XYZ file of C-alpha atoms in Angstrom:
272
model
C -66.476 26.548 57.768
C -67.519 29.919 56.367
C -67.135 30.421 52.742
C -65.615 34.385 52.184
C -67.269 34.894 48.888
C -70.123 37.123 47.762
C -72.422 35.721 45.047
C -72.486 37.671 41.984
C -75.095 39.883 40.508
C -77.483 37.840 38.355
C -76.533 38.147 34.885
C -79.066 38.098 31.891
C -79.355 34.598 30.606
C -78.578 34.053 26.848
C -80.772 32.280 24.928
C -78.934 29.102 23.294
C -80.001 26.265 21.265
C -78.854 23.038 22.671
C -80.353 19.556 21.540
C -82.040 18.109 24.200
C -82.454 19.274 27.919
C -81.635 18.097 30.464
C -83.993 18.388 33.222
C -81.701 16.800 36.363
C -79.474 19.682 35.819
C -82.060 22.039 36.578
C -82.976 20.865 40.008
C -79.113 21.554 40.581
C -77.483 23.878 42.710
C -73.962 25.285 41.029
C -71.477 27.738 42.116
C -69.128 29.028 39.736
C -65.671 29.656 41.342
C -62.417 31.452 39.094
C -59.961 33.943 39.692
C -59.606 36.847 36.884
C -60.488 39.752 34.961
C -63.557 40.108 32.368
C -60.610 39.965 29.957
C -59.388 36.823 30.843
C -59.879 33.991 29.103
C -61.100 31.613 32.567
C -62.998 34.330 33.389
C -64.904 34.576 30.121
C -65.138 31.035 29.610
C -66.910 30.397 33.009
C -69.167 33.773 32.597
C -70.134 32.276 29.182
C -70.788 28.979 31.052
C -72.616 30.738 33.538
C -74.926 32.216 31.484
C -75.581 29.616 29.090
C -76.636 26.883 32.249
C -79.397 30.403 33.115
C -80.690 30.705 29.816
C -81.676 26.512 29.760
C -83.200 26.990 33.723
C -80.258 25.626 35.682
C -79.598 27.547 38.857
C -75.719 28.304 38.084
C -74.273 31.471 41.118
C -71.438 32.998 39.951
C -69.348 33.688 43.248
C -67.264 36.999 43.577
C -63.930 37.102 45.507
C -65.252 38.952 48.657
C -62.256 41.114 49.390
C -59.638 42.310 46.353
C -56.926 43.682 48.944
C -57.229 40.003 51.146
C -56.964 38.294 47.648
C -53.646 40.400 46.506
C -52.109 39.976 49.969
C -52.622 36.051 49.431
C -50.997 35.962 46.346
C -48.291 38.346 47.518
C -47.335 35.803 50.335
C -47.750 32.535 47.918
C -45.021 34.353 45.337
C -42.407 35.141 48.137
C -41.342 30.724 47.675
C -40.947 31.482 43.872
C -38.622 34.787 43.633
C -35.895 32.022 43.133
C -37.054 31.199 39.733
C -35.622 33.157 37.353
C -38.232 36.063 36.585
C -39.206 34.876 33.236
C -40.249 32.194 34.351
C -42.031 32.496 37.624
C -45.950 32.762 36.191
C -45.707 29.633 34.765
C -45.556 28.286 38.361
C -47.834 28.958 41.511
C -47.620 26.861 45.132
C -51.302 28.047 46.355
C -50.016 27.322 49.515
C -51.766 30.863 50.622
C -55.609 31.630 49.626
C -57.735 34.292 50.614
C -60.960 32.631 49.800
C -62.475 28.983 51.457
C -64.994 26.809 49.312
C -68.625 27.049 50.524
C -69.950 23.929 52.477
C -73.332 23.643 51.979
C -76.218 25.759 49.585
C -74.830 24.014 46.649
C -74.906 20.430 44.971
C -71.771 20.685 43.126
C -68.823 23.319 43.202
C -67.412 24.200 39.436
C -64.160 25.557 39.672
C -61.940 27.284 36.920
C -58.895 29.309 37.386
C -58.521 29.617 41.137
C -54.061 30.392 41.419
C -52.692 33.448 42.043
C -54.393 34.031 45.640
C -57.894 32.977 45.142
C -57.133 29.463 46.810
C -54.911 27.292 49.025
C -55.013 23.513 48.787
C -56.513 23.785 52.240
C -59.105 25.840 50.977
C -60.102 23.600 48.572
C -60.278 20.574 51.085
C -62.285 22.709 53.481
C -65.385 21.599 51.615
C -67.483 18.159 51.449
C -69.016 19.234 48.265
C -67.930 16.969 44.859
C -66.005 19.587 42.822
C -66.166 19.784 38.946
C -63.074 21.541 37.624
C -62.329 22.880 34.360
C -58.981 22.359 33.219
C -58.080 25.884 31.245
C -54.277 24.832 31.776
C -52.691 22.030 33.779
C -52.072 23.359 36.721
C -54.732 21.080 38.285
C -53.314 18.298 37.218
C -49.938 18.822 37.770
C -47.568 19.319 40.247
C -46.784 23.064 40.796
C -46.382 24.464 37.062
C -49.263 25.716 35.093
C -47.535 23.926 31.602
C -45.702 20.943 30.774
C -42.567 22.681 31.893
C -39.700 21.761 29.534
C -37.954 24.815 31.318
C -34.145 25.571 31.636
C -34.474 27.747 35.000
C -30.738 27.843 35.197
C -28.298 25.876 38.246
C -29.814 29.012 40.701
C -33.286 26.774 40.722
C -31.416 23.432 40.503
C -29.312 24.426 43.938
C -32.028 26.389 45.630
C -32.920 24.190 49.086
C -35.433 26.775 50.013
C -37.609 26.391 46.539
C -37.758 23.017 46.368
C -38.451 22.724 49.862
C -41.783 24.406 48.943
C -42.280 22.614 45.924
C -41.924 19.105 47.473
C -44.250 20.266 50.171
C -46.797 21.501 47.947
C -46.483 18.664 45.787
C -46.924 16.562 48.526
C -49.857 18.178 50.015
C -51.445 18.344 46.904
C -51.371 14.480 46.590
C -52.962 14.318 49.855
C -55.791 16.821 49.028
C -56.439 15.464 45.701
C -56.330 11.801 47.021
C -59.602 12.816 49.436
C -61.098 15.115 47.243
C -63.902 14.344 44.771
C -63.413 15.709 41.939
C -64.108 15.596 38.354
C -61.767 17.144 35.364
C -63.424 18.814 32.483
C -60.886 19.555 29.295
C -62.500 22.118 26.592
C -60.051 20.540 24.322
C -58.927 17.409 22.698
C -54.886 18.694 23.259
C -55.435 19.462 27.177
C -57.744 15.989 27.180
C -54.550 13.892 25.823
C -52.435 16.123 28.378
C -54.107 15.300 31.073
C -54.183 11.670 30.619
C -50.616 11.106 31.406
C -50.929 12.843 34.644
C -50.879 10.770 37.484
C -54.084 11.963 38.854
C -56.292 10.638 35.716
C -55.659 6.971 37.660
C -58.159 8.471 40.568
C -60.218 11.008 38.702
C -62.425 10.833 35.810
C -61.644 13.393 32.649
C -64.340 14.603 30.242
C -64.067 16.269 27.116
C -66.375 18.842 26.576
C -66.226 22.109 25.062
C -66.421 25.636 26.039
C -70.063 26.601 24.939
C -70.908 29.436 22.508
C -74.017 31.907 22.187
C -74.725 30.699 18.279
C -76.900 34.151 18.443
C -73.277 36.223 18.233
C -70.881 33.529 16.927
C -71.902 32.580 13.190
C -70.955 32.221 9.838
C -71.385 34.982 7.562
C -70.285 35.413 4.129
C -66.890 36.847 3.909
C -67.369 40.100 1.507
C -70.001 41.251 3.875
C -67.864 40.499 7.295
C -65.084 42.514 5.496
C -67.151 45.517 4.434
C -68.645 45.953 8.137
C -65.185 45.932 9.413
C -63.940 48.197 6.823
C -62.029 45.886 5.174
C -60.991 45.740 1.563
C -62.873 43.168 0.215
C -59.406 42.300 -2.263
C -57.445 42.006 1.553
C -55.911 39.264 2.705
C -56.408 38.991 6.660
C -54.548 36.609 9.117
C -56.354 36.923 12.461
C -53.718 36.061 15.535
C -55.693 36.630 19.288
C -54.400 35.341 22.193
C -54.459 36.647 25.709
C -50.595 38.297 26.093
C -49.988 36.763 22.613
C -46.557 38.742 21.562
C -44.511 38.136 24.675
C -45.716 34.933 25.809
C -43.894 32.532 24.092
C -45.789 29.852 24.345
C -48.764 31.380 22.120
C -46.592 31.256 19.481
C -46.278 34.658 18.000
C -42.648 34.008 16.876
C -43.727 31.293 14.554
C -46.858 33.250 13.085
C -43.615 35.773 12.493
C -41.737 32.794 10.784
C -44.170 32.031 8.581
C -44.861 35.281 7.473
C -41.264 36.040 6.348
C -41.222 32.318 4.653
C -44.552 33.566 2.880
C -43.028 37.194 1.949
C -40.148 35.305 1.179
C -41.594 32.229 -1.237
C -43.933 34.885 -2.785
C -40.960 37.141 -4.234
């Protein structure tokens, strides 16, 4: 089967400072697979991943979706299932029952997926390769059924009553059983929370899980002393700052903007 994607252009490695290396991973072949933006936080993560396994010698391909309209038409057709969810609610879901892309099936050792929802990838897409399959977990979609969180939802007696929608989502929890259960694959969590998550899913019984961090280039993340951090940013060195980041932080609740607003009234409040 014919993979659809284009390999990137190469980037320019980053020079990084690991401990020891590692010299079976450079006679590796990896192709780095997610769905996103530069702005997004998969997408950055894997980039940063990407470039970090070129600056130690590894040969790491960073593979492009081939054709934006095929990949927008997937994801229109995968949605259709999940209009029945009440709107707010709806991303926190996807069925991947519709991909525009397929996995390649040979040039590579080992396949190191990220983010691949919203039209990058069907479940049949991802079992059209014989390739083992590293995948890092940067929610829990992969390790769930259909929902991209542990969804302690109230979607209302619409979702509850709707044949058609759980029609799909039985089917593409079933099928995703069935693809998992003949697919190698191993889970990588970036952090202790989605490591402890992902051990009560059912599919940590036939996969392994690692913990292992996102990697950083030490050359731009550092310390610094504070007063001179504050005076290149044009800060007052006497200033107080509270730094909140998160990708759709103020209207996603689940990044947890309302509490940082909480405590900040408690604070204004306790302080007089």
């Amino acid at each position: 089967m014919i993979s659809h994607f284009r390999e990137a252009r190469p980037s320019l490695p980053i020079e990084f400072h690991p401990e020891a290396r590692i010299d079976i991973m450079q006679a590796m072949r990896i192709a780095q697979i997610t769905h996103g933006k530069r702005e997004g936080g998969a997408f950055i993560a894997a980039q940063r991943l990407h470039e970090a396994l070129l600056g130690q010698d590894v040969h790491s391909t960073f593979l492009n979706v081939s054709s934006p309209l095929r990949l927008k038409m997937a994801w229109i057709l995968d949605r259709l299932p999940l209009l029945l969810i009440p709107k707010p609610h709806r991303p926190y879901f996807s069925l991947n029952l519709v991909g525009a892309e397929k996995l390649p099936t040979t040039g590579f050792d080992f396949i190191h997926l990220h983010w691949i929802n919203k039209g990058l990838l069907s479940l049949e897409g991802i079992r059209s390769t014989r390739l083992p399959i590293v995948w890092t977990l940067h929610d829990l979609w992969p390790i769930s059924d259909v929902n991209h969180y542990d969804s302690n939802l109230i979607l209302g007696e619409d979702f509850q009553k709707s044949k058609v929608l759980n029609f799909f989502l039985k089917e593409t929890k079933n099928l995703k059983e069935e693809v998992w259960a003949h697919t190698p694959m191993t889970f990588v969590c970036p952090s202790r929370w989605i490591f402890d998550q992902a051990q009560k899913s059912v599919y940590s019984n036939t996969h392994e899980l690692v913990h292992i961090p996102n990697p950083i280039d030490l050359e731009v993340f550092q310390p610094t002393q504070k007063t001179l951090a504050k005076k290149n940013l044009g800060v007052s060195a006497e200033s107080k700052i509270i730094l909140f980041g998160a990708v759709g932080g103020i209207v996603d609740y689940r990044k947890g903007f309302h509490l940082l607003l909480k405590a900040l009234h408690h604070l204004k409040s306790s302080m007089g």
